[in-house]
Amino acid sequence: MAHISDTHLGYARYSKLEPTSNRNQREVDVAEAYKRAVDAILEAEVDLVIHSGDVFDTIRPATHVVLHFLRQTQRITRENIPYLGIAGNHETPRLRATTASLMYAHLVRATFACGFEPESGVVPVGDAQVGVSLVPHGAVLDRELVVMPEPGADLNLLVTHGTVPGLTVKGHELGEIDLPSHLISQHFDYIALGHYHFFHAHGTNAHYAGATERFGFGEVNSEPGFALLTFDESGGTPEVEHIPVRARPMIDLRRIDASDMDASELTEAILHHAGAADLDGAIVRQRVAEVPVGVAGGVDRATLRDLKRRCLDYSLEFTEVGASETPDPGDAGANFGSLQEEFKAFVGGKRERGDLSPAFAADFLRRGTEYLNRAGTGEEVGP
Ligand SMILES: [Mn+2]
């Protein structure tokens, strides 16, 4: 069985376009990652495919994004391989009256639960009867929710999307736990989890499959892919293997300490760090700390232009002397990217669409980031 998750189709970021389609390059990357995952799933000759949510990045993905999903998904279902899944938090409508775009999946014979209720049934898979309980993200809001395995099924699967209690990442427990503990303590042969973008085991019978691409620097150390499971005839815990899917390189360059540097020395250091890795086409971040006042503006423009041209995105993040650095979200921010990163993307998008003038956007970004940094350190932000 293949367990795939967090494909985030329709995700778009940065300004570069893919030259043939003129579509956002990251959107194309994410679409191709899903296609590559489908290639690998077909190659593995699985008997069942499960998607544990965040198929789409948004509640209303563009038509071409939906069509791509349907075309790729149909490559699986036309081989008569059952394909079932759920909606994640990204694609769950805020209003119960809105129909989720995932409902289109039924046109290509894939079954998705995308409302606010769990759905379960028994699916014949080869000679086996597999009980599948689909608990979409919209259904986990009900804290009293109880989902039972299908009696009489040879194998029982639970599919859900959210943060499990006790999910510990680098010694930190993730906040915002949204899956009630009794939900995942039921006796299921396997629990397919979505939401956390790293391939990650939880207990003996549950796994996060991880995402098929990286969606921010919080995920720079993740390996995109999906999970491949083998169930024994005699039952018991399945064997779980991670199948990597090729993604665009994302590089977080070693931080530069710029104290005592002037602008030309900083330019040299930036070039030196850039030379240490193959940046062509990559998403690159260079953080520079302790920048003396006035030095950032003096960094050689031509050097920066060249770096921006070579990389899909090259972002230079300065922290001035004495300022507190943007806290590194590390893996813990993996689900959403840091608030600062989200804010930067939000302001960048507004500026690109012309909603904000470049000067106002720059000021807005600087002030907003400052507030977020201060809020992150628990410092008083003022009224
Ligand atoms: Mn996700």
mmCIF file of C-alpha atoms and ligand atoms in Angstrom:
data_model
loop_
_atom_site.group_PDB
_atom_site.id
_atom_site.type_symbol
_atom_site.label_atom_id
_atom_site.label_comp_id
_atom_site.label_asym_id
_atom_site.label_seq_id
_atom_site.Cartn_x
_atom_site.Cartn_y
_atom_site.Cartn_z
ATOM 1 C CA MET A 1 0.000 0.000 0.000
ATOM 2 C CA ALA A 2 1.159 3.543 -0.713
ATOM 3 C CA HIS A 3 0.539 6.220 1.891
ATOM 4 C CA ILE A 4 0.978 9.681 0.420
ATOM 5 C CA SER A 5 0.256 13.033 2.052
ATOM 6 C CA ASP A 6 0.614 16.802 1.975
ATOM 7 C CA THR A 7 1.013 17.264 -1.780
ATOM 8 C CA HIS A 8 -0.184 20.910 -1.469
ATOM 9 C CA LEU A 9 -1.039 21.188 -5.170
ATOM 10 C CA GLY A 10 -1.503 24.819 -6.173
ATOM 11 C CA TYR A 11 1.154 26.095 -3.761
ATOM 12 C CA ALA A 12 2.988 29.018 -5.381
ATOM 13 C CA ARG A 13 5.850 31.126 -4.103
ATOM 14 C CA TYR A 14 8.653 33.431 -5.271
ATOM 15 C CA SER A 15 8.561 35.434 -8.457
ATOM 16 C CA LYS A 16 10.108 33.130 -11.083
ATOM 17 C CA LEU A 17 7.919 31.645 -13.790
ATOM 18 C CA GLU A 18 8.329 28.348 -15.594
ATOM 19 C CA PRO A 19 9.199 29.481 -19.146
ATOM 20 C CA THR A 20 6.973 27.184 -21.245
ATOM 21 C CA SER A 21 3.760 27.469 -19.229
ATOM 22 C CA ASN A 22 4.401 30.934 -17.736
ATOM 23 C CA ARG A 23 3.130 29.542 -14.453
ATOM 24 C CA ASN A 24 4.794 30.060 -11.103
ATOM 25 C CA GLN A 25 7.849 27.790 -11.002
ATOM 26 C CA ARG A 26 7.135 26.499 -7.497
ATOM 27 C CA GLU A 27 3.582 25.643 -8.480
ATOM 28 C CA VAL A 28 4.994 23.625 -11.389
ATOM 29 C CA ASP A 29 7.556 21.966 -9.051
ATOM 30 C CA VAL A 30 4.847 20.842 -6.658
ATOM 31 C CA ALA A 31 2.714 19.507 -9.537
ATOM 32 C CA GLU A 32 5.693 17.557 -10.867
ATOM 33 C CA ALA A 33 6.451 16.151 -7.433
ATOM 34 C CA TYR A 34 2.937 14.646 -7.354
ATOM 35 C CA LYS A 35 3.458 13.213 -10.832
ATOM 36 C CA ARG A 36 6.773 11.665 -9.757
ATOM 37 C CA ALA A 37 5.093 10.203 -6.687
ATOM 38 C CA VAL A 38 2.410 8.649 -8.917
ATOM 39 C CA ASP A 39 5.183 7.237 -11.158
ATOM 40 C CA ALA A 40 6.822 5.625 -8.110
ATOM 41 C CA ILE A 41 3.491 4.347 -6.763
ATOM 42 C CA LEU A 42 2.715 2.644 -10.111
ATOM 43 C CA GLU A 43 6.210 1.224 -10.262
ATOM 44 C CA ALA A 44 5.813 -0.263 -6.782
ATOM 45 C CA GLU A 45 2.685 -2.159 -7.985
ATOM 46 C CA VAL A 46 0.700 -1.411 -4.849
ATOM 47 C CA ASP A 47 -2.824 -2.713 -4.207
ATOM 48 C CA LEU A 48 -4.138 0.390 -2.456
ATOM 49 C CA VAL A 49 -3.350 4.111 -2.247
ATOM 50 C CA ILE A 50 -4.187 6.334 0.728
ATOM 51 C CA HIS A 51 -3.838 10.133 0.792
ATOM 52 C CA SER A 52 -3.920 11.639 4.298
ATOM 53 C CA GLY A 53 -4.789 15.205 3.363
ATOM 54 C CA ASP A 54 -3.644 18.617 2.152
ATOM 55 C CA VAL A 55 -4.015 17.403 -1.412
ATOM 56 C CA PHE A 56 -4.500 21.049 -2.379
ATOM 57 C CA ASP A 57 -2.825 24.062 -0.835
ATOM 58 C CA THR A 58 -5.997 26.137 -0.850
ATOM 59 C CA ILE A 59 -9.743 25.794 -0.491
ATOM 60 C CA ARG A 60 -10.305 26.925 -4.087
ATOM 61 C CA PRO A 61 -7.454 25.682 -6.267
ATOM 62 C CA ALA A 62 -7.314 26.958 -9.881
ATOM 63 C CA THR A 63 -8.930 24.777 -12.540
ATOM 64 C CA HIS A 64 -5.606 23.688 -14.053
ATOM 65 C CA VAL A 65 -4.461 22.563 -10.585
ATOM 66 C CA VAL A 66 -7.579 20.428 -10.132
ATOM 67 C CA LEU A 67 -7.198 18.995 -13.647
ATOM 68 C CA HIS A 68 -3.578 18.020 -13.004
ATOM 69 C CA PHE A 69 -4.615 16.260 -9.807
ATOM 70 C CA LEU A 70 -7.396 14.385 -11.622
ATOM 71 C CA ARG A 71 -5.159 13.356 -14.541
ATOM 72 C CA GLN A 72 -2.436 12.014 -12.268
ATOM 73 C CA THR A 73 -4.866 10.353 -9.863
ATOM 74 C CA GLN A 74 -6.613 8.651 -12.769
ATOM 75 C CA ARG A 75 -3.328 6.966 -13.762
ATOM 76 C CA ILE A 76 -3.765 5.006 -10.519
ATOM 77 C CA THR A 77 -7.518 4.384 -10.518
ATOM 78 C CA ARG A 78 -7.600 3.256 -14.166
ATOM 79 C CA GLU A 79 -5.342 0.365 -13.099
ATOM 80 C CA ASN A 80 -8.202 -0.578 -10.750
ATOM 81 C CA ILE A 81 -6.120 0.333 -7.721
ATOM 82 C CA PRO A 82 -8.450 1.725 -5.038
ATOM 83 C CA TYR A 83 -7.501 5.286 -4.024
ATOM 84 C CA LEU A 84 -8.988 6.782 -0.852
ATOM 85 C CA GLY A 85 -8.221 9.908 1.105
ATOM 86 C CA ILE A 86 -9.311 12.825 3.217
ATOM 87 C CA ALA A 87 -9.219 16.615 3.242
ATOM 88 C CA GLY A 88 -6.574 18.320 5.385
ATOM 89 C CA ASN A 89 -6.704 21.700 7.082
ATOM 90 C CA HIS A 90 -5.545 23.600 3.981
ATOM 91 C CA GLU A 91 -8.506 22.574 1.827
ATOM 92 C CA THR A 92 -11.307 22.283 4.363
ATOM 93 C CA PRO A 93 -13.923 24.978 3.654
ATOM 94 C CA ARG A 94 -14.624 27.359 6.532
ATOM 95 C CA LEU A 95 -18.333 27.121 5.875
ATOM 96 C CA ARG A 96 -20.201 23.873 5.911
ATOM 97 C CA ALA A 97 -22.233 24.933 2.877
ATOM 98 C CA THR A 98 -19.135 25.174 0.648
ATOM 99 C CA THR A 99 -18.334 22.080 -1.405
ATOM 100 C CA ALA A 100 -14.685 21.070 -1.261
ATOM 101 C CA SER A 101 -12.765 20.875 -4.559
ATOM 102 C CA LEU A 102 -11.682 17.384 -3.542
ATOM 103 C CA MET A 103 -15.191 16.182 -4.414
ATOM 104 C CA TYR A 104 -14.021 16.239 -8.058
ATOM 105 C CA ALA A 105 -11.857 13.217 -7.204
ATOM 106 C CA HIS A 106 -14.977 11.067 -7.351
ATOM 107 C CA LEU A 107 -15.124 11.737 -11.115
ATOM 108 C CA VAL A 108 -11.988 9.613 -11.492
ATOM 109 C CA ARG A 109 -13.232 6.988 -9.013
ATOM 110 C CA ALA A 110 -11.064 8.089 -6.084
ATOM 111 C CA THR A 111 -12.941 8.367 -2.785
ATOM 112 C CA PHE A 112 -12.298 11.378 -0.548
ATOM 113 C CA ALA A 113 -13.961 12.322 2.714
ATOM 114 C CA CYS A 114 -13.862 16.090 2.790
ATOM 115 C CA GLY A 115 -16.637 17.262 5.040
ATOM 116 C CA PHE A 116 -17.066 17.403 8.785
ATOM 117 C CA GLU A 117 -18.035 13.783 9.384
ATOM 118 C CA PRO A 118 -15.977 10.608 9.394
ATOM 119 C CA GLU A 119 -16.765 8.068 6.688
ATOM 120 C CA SER A 120 -15.960 4.408 6.820
ATOM 121 C CA GLY A 121 -16.463 1.276 4.814
ATOM 122 C CA VAL A 122 -14.940 -1.956 3.645
ATOM 123 C CA VAL A 123 -12.943 -1.980 0.416
ATOM 124 C CA PRO A 124 -12.097 -5.225 -1.357
ATOM 125 C CA VAL A 125 -8.360 -5.222 -2.078
ATOM 126 C CA GLY A 126 -7.313 -8.391 -3.871
ATOM 127 C CA ASP A 127 -8.607 -11.247 -1.681
ATOM 128 C CA ALA A 128 -8.654 -9.116 1.446
ATOM 129 C CA GLN A 129 -11.430 -6.995 2.919
ATOM 130 C CA VAL A 130 -9.874 -3.759 4.135
ATOM 131 C CA GLY A 131 -11.769 -1.573 6.590
ATOM 132 C CA VAL A 132 -10.997 2.096 5.975
ATOM 133 C CA SER A 133 -12.019 4.859 8.378
ATOM 134 C CA LEU A 134 -11.609 8.277 6.819
ATOM 135 C CA VAL A 135 -11.515 11.116 9.341
ATOM 136 C CA PRO A 136 -11.075 14.423 7.464
ATOM 137 C CA HIS A 137 -9.585 17.402 9.275
ATOM 138 C CA GLY A 138 -13.053 18.966 9.508
ATOM 139 C CA ALA A 139 -14.227 16.015 11.619
ATOM 140 C CA VAL A 140 -11.499 16.172 14.266
ATOM 141 C CA LEU A 141 -12.971 19.419 15.603
ATOM 142 C CA ASP A 142 -15.453 17.144 17.359
ATOM 143 C CA ARG A 143 -13.500 16.181 20.491
ATOM 144 C CA GLU A 144 -15.969 13.414 21.348
ATOM 145 C CA LEU A 145 -15.479 11.703 18.014
ATOM 146 C CA VAL A 146 -15.119 7.930 18.236
ATOM 147 C CA VAL A 147 -14.122 5.836 15.251
ATOM 148 C CA MET A 148 -14.197 2.055 15.468
ATOM 149 C CA PRO A 149 -12.478 -0.508 13.249
ATOM 150 C CA GLU A 150 -14.800 -2.387 10.885
ATOM 151 C CA PRO A 151 -15.705 -5.709 12.509
ATOM 152 C CA GLY A 152 -14.977 -8.635 10.228
ATOM 153 C CA ALA A 153 -12.452 -6.824 8.023
ATOM 154 C CA ASP A 154 -9.107 -8.547 7.470
ATOM 155 C CA LEU A 155 -7.266 -5.304 8.004
ATOM 156 C CA ASN A 156 -8.278 -1.937 9.458
ATOM 157 C CA LEU A 157 -6.896 1.455 8.494
ATOM 158 C CA LEU A 158 -7.536 4.871 9.980
ATOM 159 C CA VAL A 159 -6.727 7.955 7.909
ATOM 160 C CA THR A 160 -6.595 11.382 9.541
ATOM 161 C CA HIS A 161 -4.889 14.790 9.451
ATOM 162 C CA GLY A 162 -3.548 16.858 12.336
ATOM 163 C CA THR A 163 -1.041 16.961 15.178
ATOM 164 C CA VAL A 164 -0.974 13.876 17.375
ATOM 165 C CA PRO A 165 -0.607 14.391 21.131
ATOM 166 C CA GLY A 166 2.993 13.885 22.188
ATOM 167 C CA LEU A 167 4.508 14.588 18.764
ATOM 168 C CA THR A 168 7.986 15.646 19.814
ATOM 169 C CA VAL A 169 10.334 17.345 17.390
ATOM 170 C CA LYS A 170 13.909 18.065 18.491
ATOM 171 C CA GLY A 171 12.886 17.866 22.105
ATOM 172 C CA HIS A 172 9.957 20.265 21.692
ATOM 173 C CA GLU A 173 6.412 19.141 21.750
ATOM 174 C CA LEU A 174 4.454 20.815 18.976
ATOM 175 C CA GLY A 175 1.745 23.143 20.194
ATOM 176 C CA GLU A 176 -1.761 23.106 18.748
ATOM 177 C CA ILE A 177 -2.664 19.463 19.198
ATOM 178 C CA ASP A 178 -5.743 18.806 17.165
ATOM 179 C CA LEU A 179 -6.159 15.052 17.173
ATOM 180 C CA PRO A 180 -7.919 13.753 20.291
ATOM 181 C CA SER A 181 -5.724 11.081 21.903
ATOM 182 C CA HIS A 182 -8.500 8.491 22.074
ATOM 183 C CA LEU A 183 -8.886 8.726 18.288
ATOM 184 C CA ILE A 184 -5.479 7.285 17.547
ATOM 185 C CA SER A 185 -5.366 4.865 20.460
ATOM 186 C CA GLN A 186 -8.049 2.643 18.906
ATOM 187 C CA HIS A 187 -7.003 -0.669 17.617
ATOM 188 C CA PHE A 188 -6.175 -0.163 13.952
ATOM 189 C CA ASP A 189 -3.588 -2.111 11.988
ATOM 190 C CA TYR A 190 -2.273 1.126 10.562
ATOM 191 C CA ILE A 191 -2.987 4.821 11.086
ATOM 192 C CA ALA A 192 -2.097 7.003 8.096
ATOM 193 C CA LEU A 193 -1.347 10.501 9.392
ATOM 194 C CA GLY A 194 -1.064 13.754 7.467
ATOM 195 C CA HIS A 195 -0.119 17.327 8.441
ATOM 196 C CA TYR A 196 3.465 17.024 9.705
ATOM 197 C CA HIS A 197 5.709 17.307 6.642
ATOM 198 C CA PHE A 198 8.437 14.924 7.802
ATOM 199 C CA PHE A 199 8.320 11.138 7.401
ATOM 200 C CA HIS A 200 7.830 10.207 11.031
ATOM 201 C CA ALA A 201 6.744 7.156 13.029
ATOM 202 C CA HIS A 202 4.315 7.658 15.866
ATOM 203 C CA GLY A 203 4.092 4.639 18.132
ATOM 204 C CA THR A 204 4.160 1.257 16.466
ATOM 205 C CA ASN A 205 1.219 1.474 14.073
ATOM 206 C CA ALA A 206 1.063 5.113 12.938
ATOM 207 C CA HIS A 207 3.137 7.146 10.504
ATOM 208 C CA TYR A 208 3.251 10.579 9.009
ATOM 209 C CA ALA A 209 4.079 9.984 5.333
ATOM 210 C CA GLY A 210 5.752 13.403 5.038
ATOM 211 C CA ALA A 211 5.181 15.873 2.201
ATOM 212 C CA THR A 212 6.135 15.391 -1.451
ATOM 213 C CA GLU A 213 8.018 18.741 -1.618
ATOM 214 C CA ARG A 214 9.425 21.318 0.824
ATOM 215 C CA PHE A 215 7.267 24.282 1.729
ATOM 216 C CA GLY A 216 9.638 26.569 3.618
ATOM 217 C CA PHE A 217 13.008 26.665 5.386
ATOM 218 C CA GLY A 218 11.525 24.889 8.396
ATOM 219 C CA GLU A 219 11.568 21.837 6.120
ATOM 220 C CA VAL A 220 15.046 22.312 4.662
ATOM 221 C CA ASN A 221 16.225 19.082 6.319
ATOM 222 C CA SER A 222 13.224 16.986 5.318
ATOM 223 C CA GLU A 223 13.360 14.362 2.607
ATOM 224 C CA PRO A 224 10.215 14.651 0.467
ATOM 225 C CA GLY A 225 8.500 11.418 -0.531
ATOM 226 C CA PHE A 226 5.813 9.004 0.616
ATOM 227 C CA ALA A 227 5.447 5.780 2.612
ATOM 228 C CA LEU A 228 5.280 2.301 1.141
ATOM 229 C CA LEU A 229 3.751 -0.378 3.360
ATOM 230 C CA THR A 230 3.838 -4.129 3.228
ATOM 231 C CA PHE A 231 1.313 -6.103 5.254
ATOM 232 C CA ASP A 232 1.981 -9.657 6.255
ATOM 233 C CA GLU A 233 -0.620 -12.367 5.467
ATOM 234 C CA SER A 234 -0.771 -13.192 9.175
ATOM 235 C CA GLY A 235 -1.564 -9.607 10.175
ATOM 236 C CA GLY A 236 0.499 -7.640 12.661
ATOM 237 C CA THR A 237 2.432 -4.409 12.183
ATOM 238 C CA PRO A 238 3.215 -3.532 8.588
ATOM 239 C CA GLU A 239 6.698 -2.931 7.270
ATOM 240 C CA VAL A 240 7.033 0.775 6.434
ATOM 241 C CA GLU A 241 9.550 2.156 3.982
ATOM 242 C CA HIS A 242 10.092 5.769 2.929
ATOM 243 C CA ILE A 243 10.250 6.315 -0.834
ATOM 244 C CA PRO A 244 11.969 9.614 -1.657
ATOM 245 C CA VAL A 245 10.596 11.816 -4.435
ATOM 246 C CA ARG A 246 12.989 14.215 -6.152
ATOM 247 C CA ALA A 247 12.398 17.830 -5.145
ATOM 248 C CA ARG A 248 14.018 21.177 -5.937
ATOM 249 C CA PRO A 249 17.188 21.740 -3.887
ATOM 250 C CA MET A 250 16.713 24.018 -0.883
ATOM 251 C CA ILE A 251 19.916 25.344 0.695
ATOM 252 C CA ASP A 252 20.328 27.201 3.951
ATOM 253 C CA LEU A 253 23.845 28.641 3.701
ATOM 254 C CA ARG A 254 26.027 28.897 6.794
ATOM 255 C CA ARG A 255 25.279 32.109 8.659
ATOM 256 C CA ILE A 256 27.631 35.058 8.259
ATOM 257 C CA ASP A 257 28.669 37.020 11.327
ATOM 258 C CA ALA A 258 29.151 40.514 9.911
ATOM 259 C CA SER A 259 30.343 42.316 13.047
ATOM 260 C CA ASP A 260 33.426 44.384 12.112
ATOM 261 C CA MET A 261 32.731 44.005 8.374
ATOM 262 C CA ASP A 262 32.347 46.856 5.937
ATOM 263 C CA ALA A 263 30.185 46.563 2.811
ATOM 264 C CA SER A 264 32.903 45.206 0.527
ATOM 265 C CA GLU A 265 34.002 42.625 3.119
ATOM 266 C CA LEU A 266 30.393 41.536 3.479
ATOM 267 C CA THR A 267 30.085 41.250 -0.322
ATOM 268 C CA GLU A 268 33.204 39.035 -0.279
ATOM 269 C CA ALA A 269 31.761 36.853 2.489
ATOM 270 C CA ILE A 270 28.468 36.471 0.600
ATOM 271 C CA LEU A 271 30.349 35.386 -2.534
ATOM 272 C CA HIS A 272 32.518 33.004 -0.523
ATOM 273 C CA HIS A 273 29.495 31.296 1.052
ATOM 274 C CA ALA A 274 27.703 31.147 -2.303
ATOM 275 C CA GLY A 275 30.724 29.408 -3.809
ATOM 276 C CA ALA A 276 30.502 26.589 -1.273
ATOM 277 C CA ALA A 277 27.369 25.053 -2.790
ATOM 278 C CA ASP A 278 25.743 24.458 -6.162
ATOM 279 C CA LEU A 279 23.133 27.169 -6.106
ATOM 280 C CA ASP A 280 21.908 26.989 -9.684
ATOM 281 C CA GLY A 281 18.122 26.663 -9.664
ATOM 282 C CA ALA A 282 18.020 26.187 -5.885
ATOM 283 C CA ILE A 283 15.978 27.955 -3.224
ATOM 284 C CA VAL A 284 18.658 29.616 -1.129
ATOM 285 C CA ARG A 285 18.741 31.493 2.119
ATOM 286 C CA GLN A 286 21.767 33.382 3.451
ATOM 287 C CA ARG A 287 21.416 34.779 6.929
ATOM 288 C CA VAL A 288 23.725 37.576 8.023
ATOM 289 C CA ALA A 289 23.858 38.510 11.698
ATOM 290 C CA GLU A 290 25.334 41.476 13.569
ATOM 291 C CA VAL A 291 25.302 43.738 10.515
ATOM 292 C CA PRO A 292 26.739 47.171 11.430
ATOM 293 C CA VAL A 293 24.298 50.018 10.717
ATOM 294 C CA GLY A 294 24.474 51.198 7.119
ATOM 295 C CA VAL A 295 26.487 48.233 5.823
ATOM 296 C CA ALA A 296 23.608 46.158 4.371
ATOM 297 C CA GLY A 297 22.759 48.847 1.814
ATOM 298 C CA GLY A 298 26.338 48.896 0.539
ATOM 299 C CA VAL A 299 26.481 45.254 -0.557
ATOM 300 C CA ASP A 300 27.407 45.092 -4.236
ATOM 301 C CA ARG A 301 24.212 45.193 -6.342
ATOM 302 C CA ALA A 302 25.675 43.326 -9.316
ATOM 303 C CA THR A 303 26.710 40.439 -7.046
ATOM 304 C CA LEU A 304 23.201 40.187 -5.633
ATOM 305 C CA ARG A 305 21.612 40.429 -9.086
ATOM 306 C CA ASP A 306 23.797 37.583 -10.302
ATOM 307 C CA LEU A 307 22.876 35.395 -7.298
ATOM 308 C CA LYS A 308 19.185 36.133 -7.790
ATOM 309 C CA ARG A 309 19.457 35.221 -11.446
ATOM 310 C CA ARG A 310 21.186 31.883 -10.772
ATOM 311 C CA CYS A 311 18.914 30.722 -7.954
ATOM 312 C CA LEU A 312 15.186 30.078 -8.147
ATOM 313 C CA ASP A 313 15.150 32.355 -5.114
ATOM 314 C CA TYR A 314 18.043 33.849 -3.180
ATOM 315 C CA SER A 315 17.040 35.541 0.022
ATOM 316 C CA LEU A 316 19.461 37.540 2.076
ATOM 317 C CA GLU A 317 18.284 38.048 5.640
ATOM 318 C CA PHE A 318 20.039 40.733 7.638
ATOM 319 C CA THR A 319 19.927 41.190 11.365
ATOM 320 C CA GLU A 320 21.448 44.469 12.510
ATOM 321 C CA VAL A 321 23.841 44.728 15.426
ATOM 322 C CA GLY A 322 22.014 44.364 18.698
ATOM 323 C CA ALA A 323 18.711 43.305 17.091
ATOM 324 C CA SER A 324 17.303 39.958 18.088
ATOM 325 C CA GLU A 325 17.501 37.489 15.270
ATOM 326 C CA THR A 326 14.409 35.955 13.754
ATOM 327 C CA PRO A 327 14.039 32.842 15.871
ATOM 328 C CA ASP A 328 14.854 29.799 13.775
ATOM 329 C CA PRO A 329 11.673 27.768 13.647
ATOM 330 C CA GLY A 330 13.738 24.658 12.970
ATOM 331 C CA ASP A 331 11.683 21.567 12.268
ATOM 332 C CA ALA A 332 9.023 22.621 14.719
ATOM 333 C CA GLY A 333 7.688 25.242 12.317
ATOM 334 C CA ALA A 334 7.582 22.701 9.545
ATOM 335 C CA ASN A 335 3.864 22.612 9.071
ATOM 336 C CA PHE A 336 3.409 26.223 8.188
ATOM 337 C CA GLY A 337 6.793 27.919 7.946
ATOM 338 C CA SER A 338 7.593 30.541 10.543
ATOM 339 C CA LEU A 339 5.190 33.416 11.066
ATOM 340 C CA GLN A 340 7.907 35.737 9.777
ATOM 341 C CA GLU A 341 8.209 33.690 6.604
ATOM 342 C CA GLU A 342 4.435 33.699 6.120
ATOM 343 C CA PHE A 343 4.310 37.448 6.694
ATOM 344 C CA LYS A 344 7.128 38.056 4.219
ATOM 345 C CA ALA A 345 5.325 35.993 1.578
ATOM 346 C CA PHE A 346 2.058 37.840 2.308
ATOM 347 C CA VAL A 347 3.645 41.277 1.894
ATOM 348 C CA GLY A 348 5.624 40.102 -1.172
ATOM 349 C CA GLY A 349 2.434 38.871 -2.822
ATOM 350 C CA LYS A 350 0.611 42.144 -2.152
ATOM 351 C CA ARG A 351 3.531 44.097 -3.590
ATOM 352 C CA GLU A 352 3.740 41.926 -6.717
ATOM 353 C CA ARG A 353 0.020 42.345 -7.350
ATOM 354 C CA GLY A 354 0.448 46.104 -6.992
ATOM 355 C CA ASP A 355 -1.733 46.324 -3.861
ATOM 356 C CA LEU A 356 1.160 47.988 -2.031
ATOM 357 C CA SER A 357 3.801 50.382 -3.294
ATOM 358 C CA PRO A 358 7.369 49.016 -3.025
ATOM 359 C CA ALA A 359 8.321 51.675 -0.466
ATOM 360 C CA PHE A 360 5.274 51.037 1.710
ATOM 361 C CA ALA A 361 5.729 47.262 1.407
ATOM 362 C CA ALA A 362 9.375 47.484 2.528
ATOM 363 C CA ASP A 363 8.457 49.593 5.535
ATOM 364 C CA PHE A 364 5.457 47.418 6.380
ATOM 365 C CA LEU A 365 7.629 44.287 6.175
ATOM 366 C CA ARG A 366 10.365 45.786 8.338
ATOM 367 C CA ARG A 367 7.990 46.995 11.068
ATOM 368 C CA GLY A 368 5.848 43.849 10.999
ATOM 369 C CA THR A 369 8.861 41.538 11.223
ATOM 370 C CA GLU A 370 10.182 43.600 14.123
ATOM 371 C CA TYR A 371 6.891 43.174 15.997
ATOM 372 C CA LEU A 372 6.813 39.455 15.261
ATOM 373 C CA ASN A 373 10.399 39.027 16.459
ATOM 374 C CA ARG A 374 9.643 40.903 19.651
ATOM 375 C CA ALA A 375 6.449 38.943 20.196
ATOM 376 C CA GLY A 376 8.501 35.749 19.675
ATOM 377 C CA THR A 377 10.890 36.708 22.473
ATOM 378 C CA GLY A 378 8.048 37.549 24.837
ATOM 379 C CA GLU A 379 9.077 41.221 24.934
ATOM 380 C CA GLU A 380 6.395 43.815 25.547
ATOM 381 C CA VAL A 381 5.173 45.014 22.120
ATOM 382 C CA GLY A 382 3.133 47.919 23.440
ATOM 383 C CA PRO A 383 -0.520 48.735 22.851
HETATM 384 MN MN MN B 1 0.285 20.132 5.062
#
